[in-house]
Amino acid sequence: MNFHVLTLFPEMIEQGVNTSITGRAINNGLLSINAVNIRDYAFNKHNSVDDYPYGGGAGMLMQAEPVYLAYEAVKEQIDKRKQEPQKHPLRVVYLSPQGDVFNQKMAEEMAQEEDLVLLCGHYEGIDERVLEEIVTDYVSIGDYVLTGGELPAMVMIDTISRLVPGVLHNDVSAEFESFQDNLLEYPQYTKPAVFEGKAVPEVLLSGHHANIRRWRLKESLRKTKQRRPDLLQHRVLSKEEEALLEEIAQEESTQSEEL
Ligand code: SAM
């Protein structure tokens, strides 16, 4: 998968993604990161890419033209690689606190793209006209305001990358994770078997696969119920899950009676 990041700080993106799992995937050719410096497309002699907003107000705004030229350069590169202009519009995500809040489902869907353009704003944002012209998706990483879109772009690259086949050594590890089908992951343990007097749950040492599966499902349900009950509301529960939730509710009421 190819990520193209339009940014005023390409070195931030390059340094941020070139380590660990994403770094290895880049070296293996499973991912490519094309960090494009919008400033290279400044069209005035001062090399500036921002100006005061019309109508007044605090801060500066990124100008439309350099952003558009940077986008066109990326589009041209992609068309050249594919040896024809693309019929479908290129997927261009503008990282913005005004966008849809990023989640695992969006990551799964975007991981299907061969090319994804991520546009990072800075200062007070970007001239609306170029956004209207090139942006297909507006994505936020949460209800707070950052100084720029680079950290959000890296959050998206990291999340999407691990869903690209081959990026994680063990593809199964992306399969049973939190948010898969609206369930949080069960608790996990590794050596030693006893830590600070706390033993690993007996069932995990038993080697009994059916019991381990049932325990994990139950603990996933318990965690989701405790931490993200909103997710459970969107899950279509099996008969087994309904029974496990009933068991959990009974355990909870016994515990509260004991207190
Ligand atoms: N004035 C803008 C507003 O109120 O919507 C905020 C601009 S912010 C200071 C500068 C840039 O940071 C934005 O253009 C966007 O690219 C990025 N940014 C800030 N917060 C973000 C968030 N929660 N999610 C995604 N991108 C964000």
CSV table of C-alpha atoms and ligand atoms in Angstrom, one decimal:
chain,number,residue,atom,x,y,z
A,1,MET,CA,0.0,0.0,0.0
A,2,ASN,CA,1.2,3.5,-0.8
A,3,PHE,CA,0.7,6.4,1.5
A,4,HIS,CA,1.2,9.9,0.1
A,5,VAL,CA,1.4,12.6,2.8
A,6,LEU,CA,1.0,16.2,1.8
A,7,THR,CA,2.7,18.2,4.7
A,8,LEU,CA,4.8,21.1,5.6
A,9,PHE,CA,6.9,18.8,7.8
A,10,PRO,CA,7.9,15.7,5.7
A,11,GLU,CA,10.8,14.8,8.0
A,12,MET,CA,8.3,14.4,10.9
A,13,ILE,CA,6.4,11.8,8.9
A,14,GLU,CA,9.5,10.0,7.7
A,15,GLN,CA,11.0,9.8,11.1
A,16,GLY,CA,7.8,8.8,12.7
A,17,VAL,CA,7.0,5.8,10.6
A,18,ASN,CA,10.4,4.5,9.8
A,19,THR,CA,10.8,2.4,12.9
A,20,SER,CA,9.6,-0.9,14.3
A,21,ILE,CA,6.8,-2.7,12.4
A,22,THR,CA,6.0,0.0,9.8
A,23,GLY,CA,9.7,0.6,9.2
A,24,ARG,CA,10.2,-3.1,8.5
A,25,ALA,CA,7.2,-3.2,6.2
A,26,ILE,CA,8.7,-0.2,4.3
A,27,ASN,CA,12.0,-2.0,3.9
A,28,ASN,CA,10.2,-5.1,2.7
A,29,GLY,CA,8.3,-3.2,0.1
A,30,LEU,CA,4.9,-3.8,1.6
A,31,LEU,CA,4.3,-0.1,2.3
A,32,SER,CA,5.7,3.0,0.8
A,33,ILE,CA,5.6,6.5,2.4
A,34,ASN,CA,5.8,9.4,0.0
A,35,ALA,CA,6.1,12.5,2.2
A,36,VAL,CA,5.6,15.5,-0.1
A,37,ASN,CA,6.7,18.9,1.1
A,38,ILE,CA,3.9,21.4,0.2
A,39,ARG,CA,6.5,24.2,0.5
A,40,ASP,CA,8.2,22.8,-2.6
A,41,TYR,CA,5.1,24.0,-4.5
A,42,ALA,CA,5.1,27.6,-3.0
A,43,PHE,CA,4.4,29.9,-5.9
A,44,ASN,CA,6.0,33.1,-4.6
A,45,LYS,CA,9.6,34.3,-4.2
A,46,HIS,CA,9.4,34.2,-0.4
A,47,ASN,CA,8.5,30.5,-0.4
A,48,SER,CA,5.6,31.2,1.9
A,49,VAL,CA,2.5,28.9,1.8
A,50,ASP,CA,0.3,30.8,4.3
A,51,ASP,CA,-1.5,34.2,4.5
A,52,TYR,CA,-4.0,36.1,6.6
A,53,PRO,CA,-7.6,34.9,6.4
A,54,TYR,CA,-10.0,37.1,4.4
A,55,GLY,CA,-12.5,38.8,6.8
A,56,GLY,CA,-9.9,39.0,9.6
A,57,GLY,CA,-9.4,36.8,12.6
A,58,ALA,CA,-6.5,35.2,14.5
A,59,GLY,CA,-3.8,33.1,12.8
A,60,MET,CA,-2.7,32.2,9.3
A,61,LEU,CA,-4.2,30.0,6.7
A,62,MET,CA,-2.5,27.6,4.3
A,63,GLN,CA,-3.1,28.8,0.7
A,64,ALA,CA,-4.9,26.8,-1.8
A,65,GLU,CA,-2.5,26.8,-4.7
A,66,PRO,CA,0.6,25.0,-3.2
A,67,VAL,CA,-1.7,22.3,-1.7
A,68,TYR,CA,-3.3,21.8,-5.1
A,69,LEU,CA,0.0,21.7,-7.0
A,70,ALA,CA,1.4,19.1,-4.4
A,71,TYR,CA,-1.8,17.0,-4.9
A,72,GLU,CA,-1.5,17.2,-8.7
A,73,ALA,CA,2.2,16.1,-8.5
A,74,VAL,CA,1.2,13.0,-6.5
A,75,LYS,CA,-1.7,12.3,-8.9
A,76,GLU,CA,0.6,12.5,-11.8
A,77,GLN,CA,3.0,10.1,-10.2
A,78,ILE,CA,0.3,7.6,-9.5
A,79,ASP,CA,-1.2,7.9,-13.1
A,80,LYS,CA,2.3,7.4,-14.5
A,81,ARG,CA,2.9,4.3,-12.3
A,82,LYS,CA,-0.4,2.8,-13.4
A,83,GLN,CA,0.2,4.0,-17.0
A,84,GLU,CA,-3.2,5.7,-17.3
A,85,PRO,CA,-5.2,8.5,-15.6
A,86,GLN,CA,-7.3,6.9,-12.9
A,87,LYS,CA,-11.1,6.6,-13.5
A,88,HIS,CA,-12.0,6.8,-9.8
A,89,PRO,CA,-11.1,9.9,-7.9
A,90,LEU,CA,-8.0,9.5,-5.8
A,91,ARG,CA,-8.8,8.9,-2.1
A,92,VAL,CA,-7.7,12.1,-0.3
A,93,VAL,CA,-8.1,12.4,3.4
A,94,TYR,CA,-7.9,15.8,5.1
A,95,LEU,CA,-7.0,15.4,8.7
A,96,SER,CA,-9.3,17.8,10.5
A,97,PRO,CA,-10.9,18.1,13.9
A,98,GLN,CA,-14.1,18.7,12.0
A,99,GLY,CA,-14.0,15.2,10.3
A,100,ASP,CA,-15.6,11.9,11.2
A,101,VAL,CA,-13.8,10.4,14.2
A,102,PHE,CA,-11.3,7.7,13.0
A,103,ASN,CA,-12.0,4.1,14.1
A,104,GLN,CA,-11.0,0.5,13.3
A,105,LYS,CA,-13.8,0.1,10.8
A,106,MET,CA,-12.6,3.1,8.8
A,107,ALA,CA,-9.1,1.7,9.0
A,108,GLU,CA,-10.2,-1.7,7.6
A,109,GLU,CA,-12.0,0.0,4.7
A,110,MET,CA,-9.1,2.3,3.9
A,111,ALA,CA,-6.6,-0.6,4.0
A,112,GLN,CA,-8.2,-1.9,0.8
A,113,GLU,CA,-6.9,1.2,-1.1
A,114,GLU,CA,-3.7,0.9,-3.2
A,115,ASP,CA,-2.9,4.6,-2.8
A,116,LEU,CA,-4.1,6.9,0.0
A,117,VAL,CA,-3.3,10.6,0.2
A,118,LEU,CA,-3.3,12.2,3.6
A,119,LEU,CA,-3.4,16.0,3.7
A,120,CYS,CA,-2.0,17.7,6.8
A,121,GLY,CA,-3.1,21.2,7.7
A,122,HIS,CA,-1.2,23.6,9.9
A,123,TYR,CA,-1.8,27.0,11.4
A,124,GLU,CA,-5.5,27.7,11.3
A,125,GLY,CA,-6.1,25.1,8.6
A,126,ILE,CA,-6.4,25.3,4.8
A,127,ASP,CA,-8.3,27.5,2.3
A,128,GLU,CA,-11.7,25.9,1.9
A,129,ARG,CA,-11.7,26.0,-1.9
A,130,VAL,CA,-8.9,23.5,-2.4
A,131,LEU,CA,-10.5,21.2,0.2
A,132,GLU,CA,-13.7,21.3,-1.9
A,133,GLU,CA,-11.7,20.5,-5.0
A,134,ILE,CA,-9.6,17.5,-3.9
A,135,VAL,CA,-10.7,16.0,-0.5
A,136,THR,CA,-12.9,12.9,-0.5
A,137,ASP,CA,-12.8,12.2,3.3
A,138,TYR,CA,-12.6,14.4,6.4
A,139,VAL,CA,-11.1,12.5,9.3
A,140,SER,CA,-10.5,13.5,12.9
A,141,ILE,CA,-8.6,11.5,15.5
A,142,GLY,CA,-10.6,12.9,18.4
A,143,ASP,CA,-12.4,15.9,19.8
A,144,TYR,CA,-9.4,18.0,20.5
A,145,VAL,CA,-7.3,20.4,18.5
A,146,LEU,CA,-3.7,19.7,17.6
A,147,THR,CA,-1.2,22.1,16.0
A,148,GLY,CA,-1.0,20.1,12.8
A,149,GLY,CA,-2.2,17.1,10.9
A,150,GLU,CA,1.1,15.2,11.0
A,151,LEU,CA,0.4,13.2,14.2
A,152,PRO,CA,-3.1,12.3,13.1
A,153,ALA,CA,-1.7,11.2,9.7
A,154,MET,CA,0.8,9.0,11.5
A,155,VAL,CA,-1.9,7.5,13.7
A,156,MET,CA,-3.8,6.6,10.5
A,157,ILE,CA,-0.8,5.2,8.8
A,158,ASP,CA,0.1,3.1,11.8
A,159,THR,CA,-3.4,1.7,12.2
A,160,ILE,CA,-4.1,1.0,8.5
A,161,SER,CA,-0.6,-0.5,7.9
A,162,ARG,CA,-1.0,-3.3,10.4
A,163,LEU,CA,-4.1,-4.4,8.5
A,164,VAL,CA,-2.2,-4.7,5.2
A,165,PRO,CA,-1.5,-8.4,4.6
A,166,GLY,CA,2.0,-9.4,5.5
A,167,VAL,CA,2.8,-6.3,7.7
A,168,LEU,CA,2.3,-8.1,10.9
A,169,HIS,CA,4.3,-11.3,10.9
A,170,ASN,CA,1.4,-13.2,12.4
A,171,ASP,CA,-1.7,-12.1,10.5
A,172,VAL,CA,-3.9,-13.7,13.1
A,173,SER,CA,-2.9,-11.2,15.7
A,174,ALA,CA,-4.8,-8.4,13.8
A,175,GLU,CA,-7.8,-10.7,13.5
A,176,PHE,CA,-8.8,-11.1,17.2
A,177,GLU,CA,-8.1,-7.7,18.4
A,178,SER,CA,-10.1,-5.0,20.2
A,179,PHE,CA,-13.0,-3.5,18.2
A,180,GLN,CA,-13.2,-6.6,16.0
A,181,ASP,CA,-17.0,-7.0,15.8
A,182,ASN,CA,-17.5,-4.5,18.6
A,183,LEU,CA,-15.7,-6.5,21.3
A,184,LEU,CA,-12.6,-5.5,23.3
A,185,GLU,CA,-9.8,-8.0,23.5
A,186,TYR,CA,-9.6,-10.4,26.5
A,187,PRO,CA,-6.8,-9.9,29.1
A,188,GLN,CA,-3.4,-11.5,28.1
A,189,TYR,CA,-0.6,-12.9,30.2
A,190,THR,CA,3.0,-14.0,29.7
A,191,LYS,CA,5.8,-15.4,31.8
A,192,PRO,CA,6.2,-15.5,34.8
A,193,ALA,CA,3.1,-17.5,35.8
A,194,VAL,CA,3.0,-15.7,39.2
A,195,PHE,CA,3.8,-11.9,39.4
A,196,GLU,CA,3.5,-10.1,42.7
A,197,GLY,CA,1.5,-12.9,44.1
A,198,LYS,CA,-1.0,-12.8,41.2
A,199,ALA,CA,-1.2,-16.1,39.3
A,200,VAL,CA,-2.2,-16.4,35.6
A,201,PRO,CA,-5.8,-17.8,35.3
A,202,GLU,CA,-5.6,-21.5,35.7
A,203,VAL,CA,-7.6,-22.2,32.5
A,204,LEU,CA,-4.8,-20.7,30.3
A,205,LEU,CA,-2.3,-23.2,31.6
A,206,SER,CA,-4.7,-26.2,31.1
A,207,GLY,CA,-4.1,-26.6,27.3
A,208,HIS,CA,-7.8,-27.3,27.0
A,209,HIS,CA,-8.6,-25.3,23.8
A,210,ALA,CA,-12.4,-25.2,24.2
A,211,ASN,CA,-12.2,-24.0,27.7
A,212,ILE,CA,-9.6,-21.4,26.8
A,213,ARG,CA,-11.8,-20.1,23.9
A,214,ARG,CA,-14.9,-19.9,26.2
A,215,TRP,CA,-12.8,-18.1,28.9
A,216,ARG,CA,-11.5,-15.6,26.4
A,217,LEU,CA,-14.9,-14.9,25.0
A,218,LYS,CA,-16.3,-14.4,28.5
A,219,GLU,CA,-13.5,-12.0,29.5
A,220,SER,CA,-13.9,-10.1,26.3
A,221,LEU,CA,-17.5,-9.6,27.0
A,222,ARG,CA,-16.8,-8.6,30.6
A,223,LYS,CA,-14.2,-6.0,29.6
A,224,THR,CA,-16.4,-4.6,26.9
A,225,LYS,CA,-19.3,-4.4,29.3
A,226,GLN,CA,-17.2,-2.6,31.9
A,227,ARG,CA,-15.2,-0.3,29.7
A,228,ARG,CA,-17.2,0.2,26.5
A,229,PRO,CA,-20.8,-0.8,27.0
A,230,ASP,CA,-21.7,1.3,23.9
A,231,LEU,CA,-19.9,-1.2,21.7
A,232,LEU,CA,-21.9,-4.1,23.1
A,233,GLN,CA,-25.1,-2.4,22.0
A,234,HIS,CA,-23.9,-2.7,18.4
A,235,ARG,CA,-22.9,-6.4,18.6
A,236,VAL,CA,-25.3,-9.1,17.4
A,237,LEU,CA,-25.0,-11.5,20.4
A,238,SER,CA,-24.9,-15.3,19.9
A,239,LYS,CA,-26.8,-17.6,22.3
A,240,GLU,CA,-23.5,-18.5,24.0
A,241,GLU,CA,-22.7,-14.8,24.4
A,242,GLU,CA,-26.0,-14.1,26.0
A,243,ALA,CA,-25.5,-16.9,28.4
A,244,LEU,CA,-22.0,-15.7,29.3
A,245,LEU,CA,-23.3,-12.1,29.9
A,246,GLU,CA,-25.9,-13.6,32.2
A,247,GLU,CA,-23.2,-15.4,34.1
A,248,ILE,CA,-21.2,-12.2,34.3
A,249,ALA,CA,-24.2,-10.3,35.6
A,250,GLN,CA,-24.8,-13.0,38.3
A,251,GLU,CA,-21.1,-12.8,39.3
A,252,GLU,CA,-21.3,-9.0,39.6
A,253,SER,CA,-24.4,-9.1,41.8
A,254,THR,CA,-22.8,-11.8,44.0
A,255,GLN,CA,-19.8,-9.6,44.4
A,256,SER,CA,-21.8,-6.5,45.2
A,257,GLU,CA,-23.8,-8.5,47.9
A,258,GLU,CA,-20.5,-9.6,49.5
A,259,LEU,CA,-19.3,-6.0,49.8
B,1,SAM,N1,-9.0,26.1,12.9
B,1,SAM,C1,-9.2,24.7,12.7
B,1,SAM,C2,-10.5,24.4,13.3
B,1,SAM,O1,-11.0,25.0,14.2
B,1,SAM,O2,-11.2,23.4,12.8
B,1,SAM,C3,-8.1,23.9,13.5
B,1,SAM,C4,-6.8,24.0,12.8
B,1,SAM,S1,-5.6,23.0,13.6
B,1,SAM,C5,-4.8,24.2,14.7
B,1,SAM,C6,-4.4,22.8,12.4
B,1,SAM,C7,-4.4,21.5,11.7
B,1,SAM,O3,-4.2,20.4,12.6
B,1,SAM,C8,-5.7,21.2,11.0
B,1,SAM,O4,-5.8,21.8,9.7
B,1,SAM,C9,-5.7,19.7,10.9
B,1,SAM,O5,-5.0,19.2,9.8
B,1,SAM,C10,-4.9,19.3,12.2
B,1,SAM,N2,-5.7,18.8,13.3
B,1,SAM,C11,-5.9,19.4,14.5
B,1,SAM,N3,-6.6,18.7,15.3
B,1,SAM,C12,-6.9,17.6,14.6
B,1,SAM,C13,-7.7,16.4,15.0
B,1,SAM,N4,-8.3,16.3,16.1
B,1,SAM,N5,-7.8,15.4,14.0
B,1,SAM,C14,-7.2,15.5,12.9
B,1,SAM,N6,-6.4,16.6,12.5
B,1,SAM,C15,-6.3,17.6,13.4
